[in-house]
mmCIF file of C-alpha atoms and ligand atoms in Angstrom:
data_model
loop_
_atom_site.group_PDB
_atom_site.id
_atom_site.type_symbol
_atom_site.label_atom_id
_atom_site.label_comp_id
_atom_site.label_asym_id
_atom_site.label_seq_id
_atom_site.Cartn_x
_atom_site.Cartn_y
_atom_site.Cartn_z
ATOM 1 C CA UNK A 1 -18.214 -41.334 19.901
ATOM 2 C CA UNK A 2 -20.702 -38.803 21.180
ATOM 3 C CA UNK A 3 -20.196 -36.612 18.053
ATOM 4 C CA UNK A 4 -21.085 -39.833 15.668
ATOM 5 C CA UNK A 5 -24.190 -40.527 17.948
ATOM 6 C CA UNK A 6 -25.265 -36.883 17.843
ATOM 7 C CA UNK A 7 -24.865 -37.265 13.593
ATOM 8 C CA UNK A 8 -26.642 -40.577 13.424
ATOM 9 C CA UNK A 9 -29.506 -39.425 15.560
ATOM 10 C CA UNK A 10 -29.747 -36.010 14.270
ATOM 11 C CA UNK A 11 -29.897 -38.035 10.393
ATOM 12 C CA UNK A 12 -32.478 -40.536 11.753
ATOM 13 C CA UNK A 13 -34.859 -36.803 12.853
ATOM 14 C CA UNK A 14 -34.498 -35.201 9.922
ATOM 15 C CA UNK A 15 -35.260 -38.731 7.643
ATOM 16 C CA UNK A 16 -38.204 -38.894 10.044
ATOM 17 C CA UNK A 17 -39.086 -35.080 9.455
ATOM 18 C CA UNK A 18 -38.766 -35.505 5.498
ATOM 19 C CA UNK A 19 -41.060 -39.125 5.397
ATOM 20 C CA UNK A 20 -43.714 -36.705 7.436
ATOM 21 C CA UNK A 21 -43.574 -34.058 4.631
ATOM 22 C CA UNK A 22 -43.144 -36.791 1.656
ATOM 23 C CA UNK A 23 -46.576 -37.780 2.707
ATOM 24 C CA UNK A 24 -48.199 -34.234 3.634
ATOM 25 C CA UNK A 25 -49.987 -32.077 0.506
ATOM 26 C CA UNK A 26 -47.959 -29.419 1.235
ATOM 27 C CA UNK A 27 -44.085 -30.348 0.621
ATOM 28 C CA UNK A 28 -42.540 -27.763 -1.579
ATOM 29 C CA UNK A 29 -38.538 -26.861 -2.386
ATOM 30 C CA UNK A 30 -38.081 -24.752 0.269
ATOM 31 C CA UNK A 31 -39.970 -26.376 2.807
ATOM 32 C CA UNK A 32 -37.677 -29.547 2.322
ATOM 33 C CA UNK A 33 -34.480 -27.198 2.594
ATOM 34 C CA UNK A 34 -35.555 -25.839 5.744
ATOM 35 C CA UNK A 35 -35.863 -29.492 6.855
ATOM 36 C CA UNK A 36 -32.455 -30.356 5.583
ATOM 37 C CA UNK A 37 -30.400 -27.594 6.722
ATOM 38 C CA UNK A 38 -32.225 -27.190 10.018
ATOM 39 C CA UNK A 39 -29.565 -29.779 11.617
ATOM 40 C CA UNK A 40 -26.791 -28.582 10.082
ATOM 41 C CA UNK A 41 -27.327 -24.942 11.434
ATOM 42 C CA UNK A 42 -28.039 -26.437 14.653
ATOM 43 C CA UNK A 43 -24.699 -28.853 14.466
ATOM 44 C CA UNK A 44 -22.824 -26.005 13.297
ATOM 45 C CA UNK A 45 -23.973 -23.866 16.334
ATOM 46 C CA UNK A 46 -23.564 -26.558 18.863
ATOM 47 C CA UNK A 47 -19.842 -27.125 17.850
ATOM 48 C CA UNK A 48 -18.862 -23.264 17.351
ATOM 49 C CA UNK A 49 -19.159 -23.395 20.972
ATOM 50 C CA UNK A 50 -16.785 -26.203 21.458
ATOM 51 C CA UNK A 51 -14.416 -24.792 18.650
ATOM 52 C CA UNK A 52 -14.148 -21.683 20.464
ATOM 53 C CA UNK A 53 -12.971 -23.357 23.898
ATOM 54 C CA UNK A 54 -9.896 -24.662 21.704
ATOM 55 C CA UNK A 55 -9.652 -21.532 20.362
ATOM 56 C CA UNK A 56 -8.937 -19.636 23.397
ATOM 57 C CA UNK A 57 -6.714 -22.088 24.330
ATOM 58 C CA UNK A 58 -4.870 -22.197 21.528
ATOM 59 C CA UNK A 59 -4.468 -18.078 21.585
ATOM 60 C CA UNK A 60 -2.993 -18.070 24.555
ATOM 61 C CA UNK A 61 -0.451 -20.654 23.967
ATOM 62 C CA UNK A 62 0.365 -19.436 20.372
ATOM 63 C CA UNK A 63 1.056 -15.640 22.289
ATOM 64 C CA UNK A 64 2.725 -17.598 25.547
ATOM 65 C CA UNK A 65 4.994 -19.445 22.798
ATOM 66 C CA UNK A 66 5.630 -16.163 20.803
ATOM 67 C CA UNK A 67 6.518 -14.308 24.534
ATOM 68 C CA UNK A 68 8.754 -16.655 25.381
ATOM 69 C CA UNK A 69 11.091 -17.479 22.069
ATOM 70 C CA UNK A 70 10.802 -13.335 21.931
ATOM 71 C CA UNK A 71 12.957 -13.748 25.501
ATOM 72 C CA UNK A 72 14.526 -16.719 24.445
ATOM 73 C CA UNK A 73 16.461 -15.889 21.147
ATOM 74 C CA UNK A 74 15.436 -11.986 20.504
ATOM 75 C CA UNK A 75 16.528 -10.462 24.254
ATOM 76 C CA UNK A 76 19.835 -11.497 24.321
ATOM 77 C CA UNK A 77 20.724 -10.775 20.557
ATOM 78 C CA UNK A 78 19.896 -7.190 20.955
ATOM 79 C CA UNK A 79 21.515 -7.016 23.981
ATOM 80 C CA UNK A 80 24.617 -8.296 22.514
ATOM 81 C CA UNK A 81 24.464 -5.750 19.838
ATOM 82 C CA UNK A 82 22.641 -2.648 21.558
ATOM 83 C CA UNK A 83 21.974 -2.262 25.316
ATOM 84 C CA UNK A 84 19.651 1.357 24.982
ATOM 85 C CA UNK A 85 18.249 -0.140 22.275
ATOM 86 C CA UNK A 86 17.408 -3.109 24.354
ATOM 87 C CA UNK A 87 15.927 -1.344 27.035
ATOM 88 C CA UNK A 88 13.568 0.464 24.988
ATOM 89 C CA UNK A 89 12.416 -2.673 23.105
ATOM 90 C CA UNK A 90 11.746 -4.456 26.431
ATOM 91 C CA UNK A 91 9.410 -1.503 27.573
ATOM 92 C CA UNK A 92 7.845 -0.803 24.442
ATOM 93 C CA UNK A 93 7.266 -4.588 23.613
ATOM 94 C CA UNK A 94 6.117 -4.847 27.324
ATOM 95 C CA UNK A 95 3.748 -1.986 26.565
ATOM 96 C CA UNK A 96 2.185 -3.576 23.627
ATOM 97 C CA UNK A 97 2.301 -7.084 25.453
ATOM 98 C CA UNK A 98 0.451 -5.725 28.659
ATOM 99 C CA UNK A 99 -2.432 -4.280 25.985
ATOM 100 C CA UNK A 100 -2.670 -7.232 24.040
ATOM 101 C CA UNK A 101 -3.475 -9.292 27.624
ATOM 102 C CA UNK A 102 -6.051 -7.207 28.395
ATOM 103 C CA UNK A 103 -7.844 -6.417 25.772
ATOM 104 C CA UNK A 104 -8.291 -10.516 25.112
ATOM 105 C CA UNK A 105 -9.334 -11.050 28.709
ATOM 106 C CA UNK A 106 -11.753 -8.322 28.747
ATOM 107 C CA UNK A 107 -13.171 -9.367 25.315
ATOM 108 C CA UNK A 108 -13.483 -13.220 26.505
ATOM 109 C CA UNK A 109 -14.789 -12.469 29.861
ATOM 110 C CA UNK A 110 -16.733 -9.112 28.952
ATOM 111 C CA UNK A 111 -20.799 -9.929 28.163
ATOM 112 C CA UNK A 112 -21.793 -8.090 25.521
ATOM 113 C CA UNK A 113 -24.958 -7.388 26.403
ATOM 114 C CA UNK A 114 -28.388 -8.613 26.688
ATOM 115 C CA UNK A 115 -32.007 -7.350 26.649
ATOM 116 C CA UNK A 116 -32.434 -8.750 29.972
ATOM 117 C CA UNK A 117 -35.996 -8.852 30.705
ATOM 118 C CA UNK A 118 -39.226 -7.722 29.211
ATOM 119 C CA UNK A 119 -39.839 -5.459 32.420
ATOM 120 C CA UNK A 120 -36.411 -3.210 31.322
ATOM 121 C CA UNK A 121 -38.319 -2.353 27.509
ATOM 122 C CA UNK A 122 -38.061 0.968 26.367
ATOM 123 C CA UNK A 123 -40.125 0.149 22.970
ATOM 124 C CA UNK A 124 -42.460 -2.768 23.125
ATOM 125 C CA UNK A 125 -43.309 -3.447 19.216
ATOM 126 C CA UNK A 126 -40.325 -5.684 18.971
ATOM 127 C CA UNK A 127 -39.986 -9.466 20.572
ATOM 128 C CA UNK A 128 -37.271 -11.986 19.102
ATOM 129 C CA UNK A 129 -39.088 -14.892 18.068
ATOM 130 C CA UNK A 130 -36.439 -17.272 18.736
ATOM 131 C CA UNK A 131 -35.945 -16.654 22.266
ATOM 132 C CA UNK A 132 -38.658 -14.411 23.242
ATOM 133 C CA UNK A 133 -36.499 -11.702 24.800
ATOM 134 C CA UNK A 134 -37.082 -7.344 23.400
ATOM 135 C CA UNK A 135 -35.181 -6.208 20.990
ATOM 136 C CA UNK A 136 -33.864 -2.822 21.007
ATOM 137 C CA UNK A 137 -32.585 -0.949 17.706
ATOM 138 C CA UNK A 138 -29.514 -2.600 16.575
ATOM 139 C CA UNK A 139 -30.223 -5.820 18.315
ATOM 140 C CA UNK A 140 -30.022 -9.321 16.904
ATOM 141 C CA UNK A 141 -29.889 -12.931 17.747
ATOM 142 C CA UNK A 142 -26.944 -14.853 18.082
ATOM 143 C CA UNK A 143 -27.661 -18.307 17.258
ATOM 144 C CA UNK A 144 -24.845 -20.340 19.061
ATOM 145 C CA UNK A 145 -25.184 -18.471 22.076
ATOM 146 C CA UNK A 146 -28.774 -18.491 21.634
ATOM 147 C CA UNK A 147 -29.364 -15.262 22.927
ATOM 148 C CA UNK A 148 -30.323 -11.697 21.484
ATOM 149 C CA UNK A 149 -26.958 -9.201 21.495
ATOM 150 C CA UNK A 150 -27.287 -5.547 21.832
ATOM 151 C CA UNK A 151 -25.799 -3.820 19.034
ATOM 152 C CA UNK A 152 -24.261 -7.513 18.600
ATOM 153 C CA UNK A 153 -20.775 -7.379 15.234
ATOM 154 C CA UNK A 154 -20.374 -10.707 15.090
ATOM 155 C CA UNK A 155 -20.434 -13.799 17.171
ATOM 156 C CA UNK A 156 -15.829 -14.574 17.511
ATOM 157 C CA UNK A 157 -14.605 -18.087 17.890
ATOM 158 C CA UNK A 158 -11.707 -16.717 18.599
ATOM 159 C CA UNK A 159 -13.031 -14.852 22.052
ATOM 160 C CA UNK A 160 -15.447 -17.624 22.033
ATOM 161 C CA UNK A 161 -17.729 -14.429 22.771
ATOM 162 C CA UNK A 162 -20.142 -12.483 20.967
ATOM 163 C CA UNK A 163 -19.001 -9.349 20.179
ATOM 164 C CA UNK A 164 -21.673 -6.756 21.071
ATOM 165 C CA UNK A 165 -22.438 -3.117 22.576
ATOM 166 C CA UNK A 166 -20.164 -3.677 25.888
ATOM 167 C CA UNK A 167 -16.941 -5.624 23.950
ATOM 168 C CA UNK A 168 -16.725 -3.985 20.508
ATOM 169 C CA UNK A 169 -13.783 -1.941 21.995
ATOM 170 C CA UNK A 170 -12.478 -4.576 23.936
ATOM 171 C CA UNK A 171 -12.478 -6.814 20.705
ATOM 172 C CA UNK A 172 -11.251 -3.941 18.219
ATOM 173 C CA UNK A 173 -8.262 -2.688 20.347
ATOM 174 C CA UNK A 174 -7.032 -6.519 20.885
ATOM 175 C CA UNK A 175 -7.009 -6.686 17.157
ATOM 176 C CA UNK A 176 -5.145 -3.539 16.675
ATOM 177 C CA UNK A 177 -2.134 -4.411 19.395
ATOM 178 C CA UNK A 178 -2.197 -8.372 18.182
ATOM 179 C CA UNK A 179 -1.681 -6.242 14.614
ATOM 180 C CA UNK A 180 1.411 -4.350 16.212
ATOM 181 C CA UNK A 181 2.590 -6.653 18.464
ATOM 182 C CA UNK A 182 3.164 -9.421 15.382
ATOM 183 C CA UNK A 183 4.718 -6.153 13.513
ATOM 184 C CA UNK A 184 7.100 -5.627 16.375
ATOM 185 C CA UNK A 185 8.400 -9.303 16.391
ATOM 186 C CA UNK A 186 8.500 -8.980 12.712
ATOM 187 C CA UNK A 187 10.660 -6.339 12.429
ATOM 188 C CA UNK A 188 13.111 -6.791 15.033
ATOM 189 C CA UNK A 189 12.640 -10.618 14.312
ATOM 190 C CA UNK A 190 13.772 -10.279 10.564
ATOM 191 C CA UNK A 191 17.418 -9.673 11.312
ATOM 192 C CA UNK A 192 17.892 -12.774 13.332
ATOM 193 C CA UNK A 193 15.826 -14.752 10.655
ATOM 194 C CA UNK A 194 17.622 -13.369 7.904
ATOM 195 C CA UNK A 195 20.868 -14.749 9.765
ATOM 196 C CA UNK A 196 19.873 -18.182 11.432
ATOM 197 C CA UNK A 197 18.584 -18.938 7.723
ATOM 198 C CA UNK A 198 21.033 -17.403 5.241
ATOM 199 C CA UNK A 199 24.511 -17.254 7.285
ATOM 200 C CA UNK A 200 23.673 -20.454 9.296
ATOM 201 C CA UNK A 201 26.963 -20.806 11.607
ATOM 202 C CA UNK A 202 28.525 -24.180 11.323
ATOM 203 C CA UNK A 203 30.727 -23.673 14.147
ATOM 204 C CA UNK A 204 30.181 -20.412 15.774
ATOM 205 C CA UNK A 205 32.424 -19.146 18.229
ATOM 206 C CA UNK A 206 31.734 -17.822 21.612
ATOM 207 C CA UNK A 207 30.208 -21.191 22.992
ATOM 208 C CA UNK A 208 31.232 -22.287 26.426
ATOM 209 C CA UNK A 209 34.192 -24.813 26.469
ATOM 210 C CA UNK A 210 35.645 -25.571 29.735
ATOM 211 C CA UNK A 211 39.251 -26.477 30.417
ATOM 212 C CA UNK A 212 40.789 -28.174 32.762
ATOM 213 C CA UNK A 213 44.421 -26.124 32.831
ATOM 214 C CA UNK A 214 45.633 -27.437 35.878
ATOM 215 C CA UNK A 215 46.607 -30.752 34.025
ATOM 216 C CA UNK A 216 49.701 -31.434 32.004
ATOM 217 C CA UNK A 217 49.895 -30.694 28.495
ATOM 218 C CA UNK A 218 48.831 -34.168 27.094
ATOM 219 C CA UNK A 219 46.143 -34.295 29.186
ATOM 220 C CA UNK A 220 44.776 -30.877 28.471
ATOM 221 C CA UNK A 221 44.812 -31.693 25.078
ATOM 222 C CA UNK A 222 42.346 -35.198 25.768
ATOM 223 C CA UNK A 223 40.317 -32.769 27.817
ATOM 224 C CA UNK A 224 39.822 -30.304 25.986
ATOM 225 C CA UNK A 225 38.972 -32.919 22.637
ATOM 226 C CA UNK A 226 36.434 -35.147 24.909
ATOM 227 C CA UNK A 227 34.676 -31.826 26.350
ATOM 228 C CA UNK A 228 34.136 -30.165 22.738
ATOM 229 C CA UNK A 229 33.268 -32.965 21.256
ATOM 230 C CA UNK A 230 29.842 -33.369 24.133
ATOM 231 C CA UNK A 231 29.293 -29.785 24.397
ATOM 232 C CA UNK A 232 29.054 -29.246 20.686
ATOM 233 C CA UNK A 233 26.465 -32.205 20.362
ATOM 234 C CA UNK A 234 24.503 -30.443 22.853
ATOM 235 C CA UNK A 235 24.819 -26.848 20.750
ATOM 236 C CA UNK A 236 23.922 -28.732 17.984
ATOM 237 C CA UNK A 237 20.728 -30.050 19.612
ATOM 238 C CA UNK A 238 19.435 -26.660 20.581
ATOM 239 C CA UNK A 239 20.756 -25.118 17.396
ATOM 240 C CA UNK A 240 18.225 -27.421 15.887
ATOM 241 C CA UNK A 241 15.743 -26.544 18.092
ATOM 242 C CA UNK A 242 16.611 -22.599 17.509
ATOM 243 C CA UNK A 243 15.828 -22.853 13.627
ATOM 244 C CA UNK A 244 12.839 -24.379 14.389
ATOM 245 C CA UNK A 245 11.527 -22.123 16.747
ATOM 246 C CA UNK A 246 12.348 -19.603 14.853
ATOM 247 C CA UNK A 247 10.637 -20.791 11.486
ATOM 248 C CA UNK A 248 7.601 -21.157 13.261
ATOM 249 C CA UNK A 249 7.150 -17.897 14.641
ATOM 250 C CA UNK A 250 8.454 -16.121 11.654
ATOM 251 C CA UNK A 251 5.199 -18.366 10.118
ATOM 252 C CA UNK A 252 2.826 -17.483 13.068
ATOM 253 C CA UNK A 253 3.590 -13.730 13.368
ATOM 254 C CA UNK A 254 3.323 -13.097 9.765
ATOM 255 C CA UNK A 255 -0.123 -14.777 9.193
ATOM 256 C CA UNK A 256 -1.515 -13.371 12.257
ATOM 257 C CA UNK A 257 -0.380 -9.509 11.057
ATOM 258 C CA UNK A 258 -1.724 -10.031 7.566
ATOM 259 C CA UNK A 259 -4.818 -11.736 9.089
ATOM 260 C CA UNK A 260 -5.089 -8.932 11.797
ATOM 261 C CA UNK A 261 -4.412 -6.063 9.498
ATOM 262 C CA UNK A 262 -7.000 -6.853 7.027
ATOM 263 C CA UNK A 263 -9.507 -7.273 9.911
ATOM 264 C CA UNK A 264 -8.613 -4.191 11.186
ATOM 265 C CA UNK A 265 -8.812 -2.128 8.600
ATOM 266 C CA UNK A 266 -12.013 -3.450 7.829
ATOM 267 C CA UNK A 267 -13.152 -2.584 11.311
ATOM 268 C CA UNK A 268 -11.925 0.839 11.394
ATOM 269 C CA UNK A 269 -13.785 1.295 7.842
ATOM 270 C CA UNK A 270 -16.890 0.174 9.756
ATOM 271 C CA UNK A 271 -16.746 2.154 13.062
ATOM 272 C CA UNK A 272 -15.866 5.183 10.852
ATOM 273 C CA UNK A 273 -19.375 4.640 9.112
ATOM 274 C CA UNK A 274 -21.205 4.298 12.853
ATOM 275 C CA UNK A 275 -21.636 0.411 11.684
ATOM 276 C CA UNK A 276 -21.244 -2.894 12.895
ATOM 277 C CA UNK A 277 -20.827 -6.064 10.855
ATOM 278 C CA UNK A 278 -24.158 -6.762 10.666
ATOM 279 C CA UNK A 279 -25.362 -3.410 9.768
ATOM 280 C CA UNK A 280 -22.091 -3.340 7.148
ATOM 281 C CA UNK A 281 -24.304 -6.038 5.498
ATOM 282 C CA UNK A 282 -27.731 -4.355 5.820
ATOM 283 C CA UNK A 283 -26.945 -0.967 5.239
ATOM 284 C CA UNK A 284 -25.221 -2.091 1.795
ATOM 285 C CA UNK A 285 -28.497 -4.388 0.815
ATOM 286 C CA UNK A 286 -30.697 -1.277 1.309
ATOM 287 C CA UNK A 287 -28.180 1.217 -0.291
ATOM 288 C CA UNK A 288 -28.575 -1.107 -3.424
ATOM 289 C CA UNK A 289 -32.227 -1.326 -2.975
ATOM 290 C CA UNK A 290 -33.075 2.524 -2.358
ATOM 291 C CA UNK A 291 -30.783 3.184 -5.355
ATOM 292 C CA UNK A 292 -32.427 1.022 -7.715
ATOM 293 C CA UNK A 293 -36.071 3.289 -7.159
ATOM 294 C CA UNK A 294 -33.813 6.186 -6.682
ATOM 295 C CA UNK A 295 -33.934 7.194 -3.139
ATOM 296 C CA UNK A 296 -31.373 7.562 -0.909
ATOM 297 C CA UNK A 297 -30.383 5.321 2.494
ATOM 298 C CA UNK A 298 -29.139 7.075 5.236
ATOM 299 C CA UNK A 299 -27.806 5.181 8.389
ATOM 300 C CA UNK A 300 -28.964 6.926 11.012
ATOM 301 C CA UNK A 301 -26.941 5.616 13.231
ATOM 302 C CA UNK A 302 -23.660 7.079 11.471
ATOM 303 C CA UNK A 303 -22.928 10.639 13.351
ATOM 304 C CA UNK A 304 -20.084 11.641 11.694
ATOM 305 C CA UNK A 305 -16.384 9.746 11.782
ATOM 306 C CA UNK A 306 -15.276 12.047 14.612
ATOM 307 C CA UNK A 307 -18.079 11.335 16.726
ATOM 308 C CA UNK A 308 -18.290 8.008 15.862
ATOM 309 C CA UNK A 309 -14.954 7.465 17.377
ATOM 310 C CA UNK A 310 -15.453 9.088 20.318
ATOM 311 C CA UNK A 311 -18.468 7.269 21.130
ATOM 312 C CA UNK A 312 -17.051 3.970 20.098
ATOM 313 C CA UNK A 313 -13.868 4.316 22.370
ATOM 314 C CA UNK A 314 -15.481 6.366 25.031
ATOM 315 C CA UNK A 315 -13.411 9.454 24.604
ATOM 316 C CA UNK A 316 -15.809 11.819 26.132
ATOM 317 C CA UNK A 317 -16.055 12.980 30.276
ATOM 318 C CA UNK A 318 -12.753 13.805 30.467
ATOM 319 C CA UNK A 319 -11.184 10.830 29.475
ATOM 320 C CA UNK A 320 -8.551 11.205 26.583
ATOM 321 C CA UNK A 321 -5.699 9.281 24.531
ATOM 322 C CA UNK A 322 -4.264 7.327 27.776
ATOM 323 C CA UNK A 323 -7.842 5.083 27.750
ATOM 324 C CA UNK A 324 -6.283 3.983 24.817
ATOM 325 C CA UNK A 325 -3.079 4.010 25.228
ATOM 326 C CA UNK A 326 -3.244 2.514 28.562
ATOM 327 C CA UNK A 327 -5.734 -0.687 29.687
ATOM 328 C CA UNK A 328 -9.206 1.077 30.353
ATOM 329 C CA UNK A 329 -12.496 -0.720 32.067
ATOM 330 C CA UNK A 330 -14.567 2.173 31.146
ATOM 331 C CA UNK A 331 -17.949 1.158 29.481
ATOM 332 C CA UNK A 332 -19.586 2.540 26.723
ATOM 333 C CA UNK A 333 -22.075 5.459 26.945
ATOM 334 C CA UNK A 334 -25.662 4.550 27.068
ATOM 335 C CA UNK A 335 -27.103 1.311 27.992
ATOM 336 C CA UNK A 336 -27.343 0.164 24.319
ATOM 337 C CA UNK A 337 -31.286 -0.095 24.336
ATOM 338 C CA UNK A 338 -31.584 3.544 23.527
ATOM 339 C CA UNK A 339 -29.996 4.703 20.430
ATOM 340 C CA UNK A 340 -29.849 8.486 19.610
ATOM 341 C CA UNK A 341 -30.229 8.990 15.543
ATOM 342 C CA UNK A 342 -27.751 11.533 14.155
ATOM 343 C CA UNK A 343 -30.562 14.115 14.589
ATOM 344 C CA UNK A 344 -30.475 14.059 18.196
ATOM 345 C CA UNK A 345 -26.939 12.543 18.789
ATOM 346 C CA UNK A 346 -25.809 15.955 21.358
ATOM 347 C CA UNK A 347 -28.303 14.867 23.353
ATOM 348 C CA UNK A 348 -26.998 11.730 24.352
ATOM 349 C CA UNK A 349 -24.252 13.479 26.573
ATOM 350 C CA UNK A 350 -27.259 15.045 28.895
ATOM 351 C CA UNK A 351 -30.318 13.468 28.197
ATOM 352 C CA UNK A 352 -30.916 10.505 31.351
ATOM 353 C CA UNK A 353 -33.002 8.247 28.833
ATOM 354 C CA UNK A 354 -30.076 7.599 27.054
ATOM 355 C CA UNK A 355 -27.641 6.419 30.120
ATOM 356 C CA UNK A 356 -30.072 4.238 32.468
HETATM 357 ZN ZN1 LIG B 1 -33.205 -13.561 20.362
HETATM 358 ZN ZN1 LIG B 2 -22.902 -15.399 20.097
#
């Protein structure tokens, strides 16, 4: 009911808002689009906010619900058929399981930054109109959050967080062990799938029947009828509920790894070129604009993909492959207000301006 009130009184403003400019000399096209998609924006924002609560929610049971069929169904059928093998799935899935949790709490829970205060400004030529804080280099404004973001990607529903300068690699690394962990379950998933749906058992052996030997033969016989006859209507119940479960993890882990892939991919593209998602967009727009008066854009923000890497997972004062391998709180170099260019990008390991 609150939603329909919030419509009907935001539609009531912007009527009001478009009789006002009906009547002033100065209504023109884009004026009255402004005015019309002002709400909308604003509706959109306000309910991002509330999408992403669900969202979070709904990640964790979707993963719970994959963890737990995973136990269910997959443990003991490659236990039945290999015990090493077993093993070293449990650890390895527990690995990628233990990264995946991590790296999603940190991103959710992780700010990614904010130009805090006026008094903390390095440069003072730039002020974000819409909520009056500084704004460093690489710095925009989310608008659901309503806040500026240093070096802000993109503002994720799905971390119902923005993803900015202290997160990226909490938010990238997520995607990349969601990416594996869905391949894992996929491939040691398929055999089971491939059996439950193509050599469905109509009366497998090896379920429990118990019999009551101590009786004489014409009992046993009634006994042993009555108690199948029960028992199997149970299997078949949680056969049913078997398929099922399986079907719909087979159809969750396959859209999240094709999802996930193509996201990561497109991340690793971007981190290679020293850009976020925002900049992906910019830097392309004045690529294309440069080219067409024949100059040439250069991001100066891209040092190299080597470099680029290192900075972006914080492989530098002696830390190495395990802070990757292995959950790692470590933050990113520099405070995100100051941004070396790829002139002075050595520096950035010594120089003080660059880490307080
Ligand atoms: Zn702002
Ligand atoms: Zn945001």
């Amino acid at each position: 009911m609150s939603i329909l009130r919030l419509t009907i009184a935001r539609f009531n403003k912007t009527w009001m808002y478009l009789k006002n400019y009906a009547y002033s000399q100065n209504l023109n096209l884009e004026c009255a689009c402004d005015v019309i998609l002002d709400p909308l924006f604003k509706f959109v924002d306000k309910y991002t906010i509330v999408l992403g609560q669900i969202m979070v929610i709904l990640v964790i049971f979707l993963t719970t619900f994959v963890v737990v069929i995973a136990y269910w169904i997959g443990l003991p059928y490659w236990w039945n058929n290999n015990k090493l093998l077993t093993i070293f799935l449990l650890i390895f899935g527990n690995w990628l399981l233990v990264n995946v949790i991590f790296h999603y709490y940190m991103g959710v829970t992780t700010p990614p930054g904010f130009p805090a205060s006026r008094s903390l400004m390095y440069y003072d030529e730039v002020i974000c109109k819409k909520c009056d804080s500084p704004k460093p280099p690489r710095t925009h404004h989310c608008s659901v959050c309503n806040k500026c973001i240093l070096k802000m990607d993109h503002h994720c529903p799905w971390l119902n967080n923005c993803v900015g300068f202290y997160n990226h690699r909490y938010f990238f690394l997520y995607m990349m062990y969601m990416t594996f962990g869905s391949l894992f379950i996929i491939i040691f998933g398929a055999e089971i799938v491939f059996k439950e749906v193509f050599f469905r058992e109509e009366d497998p052996d090896g379920h429990p029947v118990k019999v009551n030997t101590s009786l004489s033969k014409t009992d046993w016989v009634l006994t042993f009828q009555d108690e199948y006859e029960n028992i199997n209507f149970d299997y078949d119940r949680v056969a049913e509920w078997r398929f099922w479960c399986i079907m719909v993890i087979t159809f969750i882990t396959c859209g999240v790894f094709i999802a996930l892939a193509i996201l990561t991919i497109w991340h690793s593209v971007l981190i290679s070129s020293g850009e976020t998602s925002i900049e992906g967009h910019i830097n392309k727009f004045e690529t294309d604009r440069l080219n067409a008066i024949n100059f040439k854009y250069v991001n100066v923000y891209d040092y190299g993909i080597k470099m680029n890497w290192i900075l972006f997972l914080g492989l530098h004062s002696g830390r190495g492959w395990r802070h990757i391998i292995f959950p790692s709180a470590h933050k990113p170099l520099g405070n995100g207000y100051i941004w070396p260019t790829k002139n002075d990008i050595f520096e950035v390991f010594y120089n003080e301006k660059f880490k307080t």
